[in-house]
Short mmCIF file of C-alpha atoms in Angstrom, two decimals:
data_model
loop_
_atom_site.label_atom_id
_atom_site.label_comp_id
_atom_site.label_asym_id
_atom_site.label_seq_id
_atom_site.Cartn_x
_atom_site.Cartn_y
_atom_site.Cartn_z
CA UNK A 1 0.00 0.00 0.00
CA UNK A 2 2.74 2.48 0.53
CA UNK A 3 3.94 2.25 -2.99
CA UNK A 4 0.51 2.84 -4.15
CA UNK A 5 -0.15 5.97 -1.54
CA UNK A 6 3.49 7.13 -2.91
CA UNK A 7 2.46 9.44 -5.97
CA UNK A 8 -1.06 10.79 -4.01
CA UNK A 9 1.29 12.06 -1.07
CA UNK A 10 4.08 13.38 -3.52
CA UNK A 11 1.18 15.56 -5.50
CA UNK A 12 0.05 16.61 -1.81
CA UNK A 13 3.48 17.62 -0.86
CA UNK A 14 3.69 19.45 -3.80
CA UNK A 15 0.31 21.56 -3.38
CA UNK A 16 1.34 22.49 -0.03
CA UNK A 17 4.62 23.61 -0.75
CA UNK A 18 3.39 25.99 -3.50
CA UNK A 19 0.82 27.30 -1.25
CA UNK A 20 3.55 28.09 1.16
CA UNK A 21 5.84 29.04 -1.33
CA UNK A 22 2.91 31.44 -2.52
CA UNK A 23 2.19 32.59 0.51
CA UNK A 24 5.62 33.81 1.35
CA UNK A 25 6.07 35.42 -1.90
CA UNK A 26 2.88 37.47 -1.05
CA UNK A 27 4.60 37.93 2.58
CA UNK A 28 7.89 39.29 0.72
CA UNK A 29 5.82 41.60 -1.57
CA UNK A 30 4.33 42.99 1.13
CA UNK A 31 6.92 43.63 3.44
CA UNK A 32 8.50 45.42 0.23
CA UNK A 33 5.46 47.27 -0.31
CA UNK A 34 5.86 48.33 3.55
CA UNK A 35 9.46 49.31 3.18
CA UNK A 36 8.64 51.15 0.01
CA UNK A 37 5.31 53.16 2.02
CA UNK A 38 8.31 53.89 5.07
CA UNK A 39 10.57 54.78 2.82
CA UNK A 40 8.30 57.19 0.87
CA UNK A 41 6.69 58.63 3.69
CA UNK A 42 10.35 59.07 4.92
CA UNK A 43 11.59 60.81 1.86
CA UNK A 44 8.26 63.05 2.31
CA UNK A 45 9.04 64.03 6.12
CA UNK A 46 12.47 64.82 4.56
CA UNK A 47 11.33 66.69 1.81
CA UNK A 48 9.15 68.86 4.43
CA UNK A 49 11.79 68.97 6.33
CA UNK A 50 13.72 70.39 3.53
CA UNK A 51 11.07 73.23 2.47
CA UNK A 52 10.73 74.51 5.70
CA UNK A 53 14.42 74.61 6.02
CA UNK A 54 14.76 76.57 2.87
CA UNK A 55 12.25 78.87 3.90
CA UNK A 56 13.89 79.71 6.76
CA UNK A 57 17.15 79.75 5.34
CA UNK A 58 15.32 81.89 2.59
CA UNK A 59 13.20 84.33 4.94
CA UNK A 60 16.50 85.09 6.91
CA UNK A 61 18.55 86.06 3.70
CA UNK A 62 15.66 88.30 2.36
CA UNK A 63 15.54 90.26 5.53
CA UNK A 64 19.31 90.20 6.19
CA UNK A 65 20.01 94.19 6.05
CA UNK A 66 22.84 93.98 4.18
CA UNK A 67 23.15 93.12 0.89
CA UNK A 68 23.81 88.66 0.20
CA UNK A 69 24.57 87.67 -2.93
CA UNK A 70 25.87 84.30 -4.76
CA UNK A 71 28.07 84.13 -7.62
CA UNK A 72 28.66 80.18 -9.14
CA UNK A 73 32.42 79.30 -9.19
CA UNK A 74 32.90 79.08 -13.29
CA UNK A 75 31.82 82.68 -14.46
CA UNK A 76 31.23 84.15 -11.23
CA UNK A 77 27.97 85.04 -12.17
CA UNK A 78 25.40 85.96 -9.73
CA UNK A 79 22.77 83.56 -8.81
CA UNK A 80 21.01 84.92 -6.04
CA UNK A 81 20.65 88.47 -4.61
CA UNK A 82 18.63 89.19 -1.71
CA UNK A 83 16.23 92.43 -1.47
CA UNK A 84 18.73 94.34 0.36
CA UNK A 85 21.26 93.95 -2.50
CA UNK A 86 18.48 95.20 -5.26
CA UNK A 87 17.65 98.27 -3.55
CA UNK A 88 21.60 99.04 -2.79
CA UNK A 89 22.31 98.40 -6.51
CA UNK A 90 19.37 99.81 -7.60
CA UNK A 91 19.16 96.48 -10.00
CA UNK A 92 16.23 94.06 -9.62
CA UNK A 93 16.43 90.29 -9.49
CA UNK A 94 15.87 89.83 -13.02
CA UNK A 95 18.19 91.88 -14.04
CA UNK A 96 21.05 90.60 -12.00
CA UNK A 97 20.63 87.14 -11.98
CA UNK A 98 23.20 85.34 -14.66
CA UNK A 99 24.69 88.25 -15.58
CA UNK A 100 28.35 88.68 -14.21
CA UNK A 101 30.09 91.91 -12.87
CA UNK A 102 31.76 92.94 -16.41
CA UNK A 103 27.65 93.37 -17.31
CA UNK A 104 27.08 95.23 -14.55
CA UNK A 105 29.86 97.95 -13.43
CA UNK A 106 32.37 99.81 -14.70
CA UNK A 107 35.59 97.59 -16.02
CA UNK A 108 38.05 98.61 -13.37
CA UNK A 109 35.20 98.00 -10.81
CA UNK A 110 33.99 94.87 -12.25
CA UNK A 111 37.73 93.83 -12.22
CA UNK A 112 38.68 94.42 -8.67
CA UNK A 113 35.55 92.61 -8.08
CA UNK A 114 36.51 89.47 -9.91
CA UNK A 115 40.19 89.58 -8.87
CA UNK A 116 39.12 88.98 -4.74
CA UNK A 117 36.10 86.83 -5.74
CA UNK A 118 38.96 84.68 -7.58
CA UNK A 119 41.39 85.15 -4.51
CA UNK A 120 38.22 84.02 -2.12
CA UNK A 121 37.66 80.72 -4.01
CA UNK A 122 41.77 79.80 -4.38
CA UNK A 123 41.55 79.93 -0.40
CA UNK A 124 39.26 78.21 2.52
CA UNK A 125 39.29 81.14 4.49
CA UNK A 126 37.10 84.71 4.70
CA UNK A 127 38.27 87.42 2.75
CA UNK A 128 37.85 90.92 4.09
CA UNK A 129 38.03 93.89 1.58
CA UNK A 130 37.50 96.53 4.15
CA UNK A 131 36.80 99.29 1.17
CA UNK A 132 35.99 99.43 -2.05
CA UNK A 133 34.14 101.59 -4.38
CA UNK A 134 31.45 100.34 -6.79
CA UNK A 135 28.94 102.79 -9.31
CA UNK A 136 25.11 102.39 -7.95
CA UNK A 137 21.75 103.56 -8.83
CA UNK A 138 21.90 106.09 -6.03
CA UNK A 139 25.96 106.93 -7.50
CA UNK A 140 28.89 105.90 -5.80
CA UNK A 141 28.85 103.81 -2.68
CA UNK A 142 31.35 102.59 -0.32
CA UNK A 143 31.14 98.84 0.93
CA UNK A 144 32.60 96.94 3.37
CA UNK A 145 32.57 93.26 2.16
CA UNK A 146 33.51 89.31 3.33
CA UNK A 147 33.56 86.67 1.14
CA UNK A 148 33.72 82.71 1.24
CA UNK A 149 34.27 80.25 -0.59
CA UNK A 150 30.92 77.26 -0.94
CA UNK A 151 32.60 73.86 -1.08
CA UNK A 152 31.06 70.51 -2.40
CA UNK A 153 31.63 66.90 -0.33
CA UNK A 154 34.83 66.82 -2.52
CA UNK A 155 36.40 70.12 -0.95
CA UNK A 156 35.97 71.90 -4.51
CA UNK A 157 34.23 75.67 -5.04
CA UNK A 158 30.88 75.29 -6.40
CA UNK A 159 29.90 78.80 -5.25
CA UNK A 160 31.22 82.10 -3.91
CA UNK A 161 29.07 83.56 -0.83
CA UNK A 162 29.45 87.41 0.00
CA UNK A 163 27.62 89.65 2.13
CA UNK A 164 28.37 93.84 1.73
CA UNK A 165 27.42 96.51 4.61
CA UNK A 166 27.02 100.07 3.31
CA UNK A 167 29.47 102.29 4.47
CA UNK A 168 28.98 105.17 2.83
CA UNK A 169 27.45 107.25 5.10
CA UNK A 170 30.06 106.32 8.19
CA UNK A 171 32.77 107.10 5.47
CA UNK A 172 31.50 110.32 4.96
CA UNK A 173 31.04 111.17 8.72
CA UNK A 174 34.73 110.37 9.24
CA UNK A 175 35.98 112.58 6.55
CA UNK A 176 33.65 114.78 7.69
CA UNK A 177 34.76 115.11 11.55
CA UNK A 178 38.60 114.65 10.00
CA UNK A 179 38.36 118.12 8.42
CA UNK A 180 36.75 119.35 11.20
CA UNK A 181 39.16 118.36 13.69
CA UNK A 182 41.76 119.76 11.36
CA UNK A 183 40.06 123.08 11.48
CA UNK A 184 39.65 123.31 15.22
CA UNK A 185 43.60 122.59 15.49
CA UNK A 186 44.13 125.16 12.49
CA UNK A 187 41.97 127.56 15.02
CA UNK A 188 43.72 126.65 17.84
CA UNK A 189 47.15 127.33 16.67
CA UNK A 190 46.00 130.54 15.13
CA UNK A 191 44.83 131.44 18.60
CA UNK A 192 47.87 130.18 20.23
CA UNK A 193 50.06 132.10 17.91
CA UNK A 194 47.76 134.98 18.76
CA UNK A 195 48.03 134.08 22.64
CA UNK A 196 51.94 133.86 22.44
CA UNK A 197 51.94 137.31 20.55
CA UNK A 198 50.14 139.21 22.83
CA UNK A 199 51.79 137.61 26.12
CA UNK A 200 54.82 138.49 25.03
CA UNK A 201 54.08 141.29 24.57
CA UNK A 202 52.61 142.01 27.73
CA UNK A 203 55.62 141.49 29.36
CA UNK A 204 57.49 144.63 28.78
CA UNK A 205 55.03 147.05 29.52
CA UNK A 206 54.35 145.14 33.25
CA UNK A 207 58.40 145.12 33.89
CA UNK A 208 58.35 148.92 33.46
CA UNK A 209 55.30 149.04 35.98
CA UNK A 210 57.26 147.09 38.36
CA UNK A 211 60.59 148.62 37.74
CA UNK A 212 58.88 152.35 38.04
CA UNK A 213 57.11 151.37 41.21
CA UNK A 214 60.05 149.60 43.51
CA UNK A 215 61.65 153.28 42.02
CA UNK A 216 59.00 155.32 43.78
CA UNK A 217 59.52 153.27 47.13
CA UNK A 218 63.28 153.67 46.80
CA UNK A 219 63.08 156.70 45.34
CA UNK A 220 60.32 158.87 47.08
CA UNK A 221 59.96 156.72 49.90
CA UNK A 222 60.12 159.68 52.70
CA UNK A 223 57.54 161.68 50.45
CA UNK A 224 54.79 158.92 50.58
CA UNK A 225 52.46 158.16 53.37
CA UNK A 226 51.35 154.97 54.73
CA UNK A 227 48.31 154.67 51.94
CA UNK A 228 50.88 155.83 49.23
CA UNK A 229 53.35 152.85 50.25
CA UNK A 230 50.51 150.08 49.87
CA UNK A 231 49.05 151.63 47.19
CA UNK A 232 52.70 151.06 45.29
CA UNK A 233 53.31 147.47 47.03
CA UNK A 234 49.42 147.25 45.69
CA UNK A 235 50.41 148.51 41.80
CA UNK A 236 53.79 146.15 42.18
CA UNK A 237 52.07 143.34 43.88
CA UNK A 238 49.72 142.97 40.99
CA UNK A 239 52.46 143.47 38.33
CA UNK A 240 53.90 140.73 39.21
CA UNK A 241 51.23 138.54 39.53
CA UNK A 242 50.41 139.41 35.79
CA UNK A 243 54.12 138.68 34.98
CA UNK A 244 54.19 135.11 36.78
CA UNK A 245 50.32 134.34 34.61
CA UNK A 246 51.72 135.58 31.37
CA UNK A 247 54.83 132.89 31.88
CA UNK A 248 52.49 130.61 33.12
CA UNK A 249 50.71 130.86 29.89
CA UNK A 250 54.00 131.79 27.37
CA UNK A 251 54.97 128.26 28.87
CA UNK A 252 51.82 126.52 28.29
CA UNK A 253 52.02 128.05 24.50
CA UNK A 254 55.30 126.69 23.75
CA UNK A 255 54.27 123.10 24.70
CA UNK A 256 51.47 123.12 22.50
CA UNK A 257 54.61 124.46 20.17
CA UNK A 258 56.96 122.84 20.31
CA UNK A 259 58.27 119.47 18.87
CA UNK A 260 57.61 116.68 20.63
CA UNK A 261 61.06 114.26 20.67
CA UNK A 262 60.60 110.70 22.30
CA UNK A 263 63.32 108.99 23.97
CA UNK A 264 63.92 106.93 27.17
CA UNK A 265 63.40 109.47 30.26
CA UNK A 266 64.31 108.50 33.79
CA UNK A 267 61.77 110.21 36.04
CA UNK A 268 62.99 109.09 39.10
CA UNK A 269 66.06 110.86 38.69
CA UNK A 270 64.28 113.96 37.08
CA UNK A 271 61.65 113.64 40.54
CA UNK A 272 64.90 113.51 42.97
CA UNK A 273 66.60 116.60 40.66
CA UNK A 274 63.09 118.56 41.63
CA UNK A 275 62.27 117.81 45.14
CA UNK A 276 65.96 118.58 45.78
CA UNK A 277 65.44 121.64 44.30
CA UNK A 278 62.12 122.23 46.72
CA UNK A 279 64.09 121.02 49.28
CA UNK A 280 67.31 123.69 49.31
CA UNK A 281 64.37 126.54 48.96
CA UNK A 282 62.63 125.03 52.08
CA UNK A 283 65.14 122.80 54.17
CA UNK A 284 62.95 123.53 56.99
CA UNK A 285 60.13 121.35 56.32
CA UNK A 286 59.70 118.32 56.87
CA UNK A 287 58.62 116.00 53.94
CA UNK A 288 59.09 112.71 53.24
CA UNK A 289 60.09 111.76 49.49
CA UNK A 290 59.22 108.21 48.03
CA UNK A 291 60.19 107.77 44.45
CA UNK A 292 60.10 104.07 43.25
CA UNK A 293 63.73 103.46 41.38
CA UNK A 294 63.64 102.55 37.78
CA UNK A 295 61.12 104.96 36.55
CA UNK A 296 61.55 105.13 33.24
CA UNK A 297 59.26 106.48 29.84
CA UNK A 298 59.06 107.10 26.39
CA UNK A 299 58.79 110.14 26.35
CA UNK A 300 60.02 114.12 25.36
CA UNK A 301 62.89 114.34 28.26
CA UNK A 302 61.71 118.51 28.61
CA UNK A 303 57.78 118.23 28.21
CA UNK A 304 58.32 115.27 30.86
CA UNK A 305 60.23 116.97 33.23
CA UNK A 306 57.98 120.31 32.93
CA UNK A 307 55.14 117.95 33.66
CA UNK A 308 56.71 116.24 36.61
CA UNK A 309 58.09 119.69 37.74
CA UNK A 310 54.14 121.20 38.08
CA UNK A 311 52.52 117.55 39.54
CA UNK A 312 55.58 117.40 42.31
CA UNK A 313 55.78 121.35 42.60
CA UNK A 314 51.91 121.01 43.61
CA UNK A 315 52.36 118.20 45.82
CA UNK A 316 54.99 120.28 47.45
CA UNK A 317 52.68 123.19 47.80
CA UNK A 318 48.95 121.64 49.20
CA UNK A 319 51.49 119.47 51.62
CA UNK A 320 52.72 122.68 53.04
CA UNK A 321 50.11 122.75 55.99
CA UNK A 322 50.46 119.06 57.48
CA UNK A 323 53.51 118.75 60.11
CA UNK A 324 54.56 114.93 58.31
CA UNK A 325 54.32 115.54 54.71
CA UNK A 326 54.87 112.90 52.12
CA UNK A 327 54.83 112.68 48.22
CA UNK A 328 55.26 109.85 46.29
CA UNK A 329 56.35 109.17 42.26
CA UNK A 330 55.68 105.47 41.19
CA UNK A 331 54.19 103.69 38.13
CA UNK A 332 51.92 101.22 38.12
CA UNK A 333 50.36 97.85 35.36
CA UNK A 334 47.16 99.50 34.40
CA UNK A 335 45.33 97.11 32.38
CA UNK A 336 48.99 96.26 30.66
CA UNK A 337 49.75 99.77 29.97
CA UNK A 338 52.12 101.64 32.15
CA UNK A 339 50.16 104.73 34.69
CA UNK A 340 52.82 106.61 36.39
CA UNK A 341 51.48 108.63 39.60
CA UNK A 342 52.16 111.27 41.76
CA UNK A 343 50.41 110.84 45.37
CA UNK A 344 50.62 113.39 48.12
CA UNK A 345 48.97 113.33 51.71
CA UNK A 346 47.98 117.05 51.51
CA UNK A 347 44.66 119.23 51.37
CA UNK A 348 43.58 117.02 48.86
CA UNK A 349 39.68 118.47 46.55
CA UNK A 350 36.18 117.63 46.34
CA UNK A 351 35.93 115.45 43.24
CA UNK A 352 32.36 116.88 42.62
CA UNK A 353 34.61 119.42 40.51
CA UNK A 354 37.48 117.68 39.53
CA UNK A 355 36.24 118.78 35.61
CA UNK A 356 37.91 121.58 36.78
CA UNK A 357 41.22 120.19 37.27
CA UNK A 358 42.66 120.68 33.98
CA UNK A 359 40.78 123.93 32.27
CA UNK A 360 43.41 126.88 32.28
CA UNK A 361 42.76 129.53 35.14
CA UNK A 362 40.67 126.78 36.88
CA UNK A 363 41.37 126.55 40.89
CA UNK A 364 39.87 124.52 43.49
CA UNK A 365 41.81 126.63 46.20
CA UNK A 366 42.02 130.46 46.94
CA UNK A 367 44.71 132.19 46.34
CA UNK A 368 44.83 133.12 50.22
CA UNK A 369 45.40 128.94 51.12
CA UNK A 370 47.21 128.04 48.25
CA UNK A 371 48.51 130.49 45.87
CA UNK A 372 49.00 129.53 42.08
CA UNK A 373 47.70 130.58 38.43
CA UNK A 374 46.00 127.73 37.52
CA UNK A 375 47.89 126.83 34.21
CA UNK A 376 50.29 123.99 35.88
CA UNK A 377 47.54 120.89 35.44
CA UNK A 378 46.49 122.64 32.39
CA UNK A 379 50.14 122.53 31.01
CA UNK A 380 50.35 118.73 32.18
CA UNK A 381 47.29 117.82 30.58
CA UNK A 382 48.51 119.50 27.28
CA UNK A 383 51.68 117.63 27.75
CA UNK A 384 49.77 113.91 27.94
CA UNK A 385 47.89 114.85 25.08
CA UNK A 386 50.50 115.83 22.84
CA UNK A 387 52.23 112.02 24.24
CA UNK A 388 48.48 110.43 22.92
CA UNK A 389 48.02 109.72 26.78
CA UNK A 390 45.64 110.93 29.38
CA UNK A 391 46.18 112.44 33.05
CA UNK A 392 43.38 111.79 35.68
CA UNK A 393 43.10 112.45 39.67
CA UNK A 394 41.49 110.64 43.04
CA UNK A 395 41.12 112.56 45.30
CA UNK A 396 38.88 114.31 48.71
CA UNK A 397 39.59 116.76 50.92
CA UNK A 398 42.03 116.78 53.67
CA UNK A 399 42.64 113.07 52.16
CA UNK A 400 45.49 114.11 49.87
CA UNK A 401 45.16 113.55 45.79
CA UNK A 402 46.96 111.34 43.55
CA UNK A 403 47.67 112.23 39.51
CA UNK A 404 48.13 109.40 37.04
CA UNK A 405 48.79 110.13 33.78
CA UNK A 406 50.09 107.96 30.64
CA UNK A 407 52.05 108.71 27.53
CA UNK A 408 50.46 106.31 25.11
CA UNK A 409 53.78 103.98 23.92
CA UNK A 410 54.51 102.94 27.48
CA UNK A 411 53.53 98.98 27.61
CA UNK A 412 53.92 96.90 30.58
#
């Protein structure tokens, strides 16, 4: 019976293994049909994905201020502009699109453009062309522009990126200020050359006032009264004080004047040549002198030492009240550039005016306490200018003040 039941069971076997066979070929179709719907609805999340992206990418460009534009790699012609670029151009779109700059500008413009477009793309990096001049619809602008090159997978230019910022109108403003300032120093020379003139001047006339007068007290001094002496001490009094504000300001004149000279200056030894000085005129006081060793700047040797001289000559004076005086001359790493000081424990000033400090004829003492003109910080401050430094002051009263000043090249 087997051999008989052979054939039946082989035609049985058969049946069931094409029904299987069919059934996993449906089971394969489908799963590909399922891997084909995931991979298409995939591809359309990533194609969303991608539009929003480029809207974004494409919103931000057309509202970047400046102007963005994109020039492919072969003929450098432009393939996008953003709105910013039309209206600086005064080109639209249409217009602009494939056309290159040699269709566009002027052919030395068009060729300083295309000589740093092809510098940009020969490099990885940014290139910076700070300036540059280029014909527009609303006539010639200035532009500050970067470029960069736009690389494929391979590491080769497919595109050259740029983005320009106006800067006409700041260009303008600086020439503008520029000749201004060059005026005001014009003017201010004129009127120094003016003020020199007429100081010197001065100064004859006021020696015969005082020469006449100390003749009338020598002179006629057993014909004069007691009011006609202090009228003439009165008459020289004053002539001097004139004399000692017109070299006050003859001085201040010829450091504006003068040529400035740098070289290496030792203040320490110039500080210990001037409070020696103070010292022989005043031996009786008692002061005590710090001056840190090594002081050294770049500096004019004279306007430095006629700056030191009025900084230590006024420590020397608003110390001249307190029984233990003490000035000090040291220099100091002020955010790495070298501030020299002069520090004093004397009357010290109210820093509610110490805009004062440095305007000629401006005093923050009477004449009665402290007497002086009022040109020495002015002079200083004239002198740290002309050096491309600054001079500044802490102070309060009674407290004692301390001047630091800089002269620009000295580096810690």
């Amino acid at each position: 019976r087997r051999g008989r039941a052979g054939p039946a069971l082989d035609k049985l076997d058969l049946e069931i293994v094409q029904d299987v066979a069919s059934h996993i070929a449906l089971a394969i179709s489908n799963a590909g049909l399922v891997q084909q719907l995931e991979h298409s609805e995939q591809l359309r999340v990533a194609r969303e994905r991608a539009s929003v992206a480029s809207s974004l990418l494409d919103a931000i460009v057309e509202n970047i201020p400046d102007m963005v534009f994109v020039k492919d790699a072969d003929r450098l012609a432009f393939v996008r502009v953003n709105r910013a670029g039309e209206t600086l151009l005064g080109i639209s779109r249409d217009e602009l699109i494939g056309k290159t700059d040699f269709d566009l500008f002027p052919p030395s413009e068009a060729a300083f453009f295309v000589a740093t477009d092809r510098e940009t793309l020969r490099g990885t990096a940014v290139v910076e062309v700070a300036e540059e001049p280029i014909q527009t619809g609303q006539g010639r602008r200035w532009l500050h522009t970067k470029k960069v090159p736009l690389v494929d997978a391979s590491g080769t230019p497919r595109y050259l990126l740029g983005i320009s910022h106006d800067i006409t109108e700041r260009k303008q403003a600086i020439a503008e200020l520029s000749a201004a300032q060059a005026r005001a120093e014009h003017a201010i020379r004129e009127l120094e050359s003016f003020s020199y003139s007429v100081a010197h001047d001065l100064r004859a006339p006021l020696r015969a006032i005082d020469g006449f007068s100390q003749a009338l007290v020598e002179d006629y001094d057993d014909q004069l009264d007691n009011e006609g002496r202090r009228y003439l001490r009165s008459i020289r009094a004053a002539a001097q004080r004139m004399a000692e504000l017109i070299d006050d300001l003859l001085a201040l004149s010829r450091v504006a004047r003068s040529d400035l000279r740098r070289s290496r200056v030792d203040l320490s030894a110039i500080a210990h040549s001037l409070l020696g000085g103070m010292r022989l005129l005043e031996p009786a006081r008692r002061v005590e002198i710090v001056i840190a060793p090594g002081v050294v700047a770049e500096a004019d040797p004279q306007l430095a030492a006629i700056a030191l001289g009025n900084l230590l000559g006024n420590a020397w004076k608003f110390t001249s009240k307190r029984d233990a005086a003490r000035i000090e001359l040291g220099v100091v790493d002020h955010v790495g550039e070298l501030t020299y000081f002069v520090r004093d424990n004397g009357a010290g000033f109210d820093m509610a005016y110490s805009d004062k400090l440095f305007g000629v004829f401006q005093r923050l003492h009477t004449d009665a306490e402290f007497p002086g003109t009022g040109i020495g910080l002015a002079t200083v401050a004239r002198i740290t200018q002309r050096h491309r430094g600054r001079i500044w002051a802490d102070s309060a009263v009674d407290q004692g003040a301390t001047f630091y000043f800089t002269l620009a090249e000295a580096h810690a």
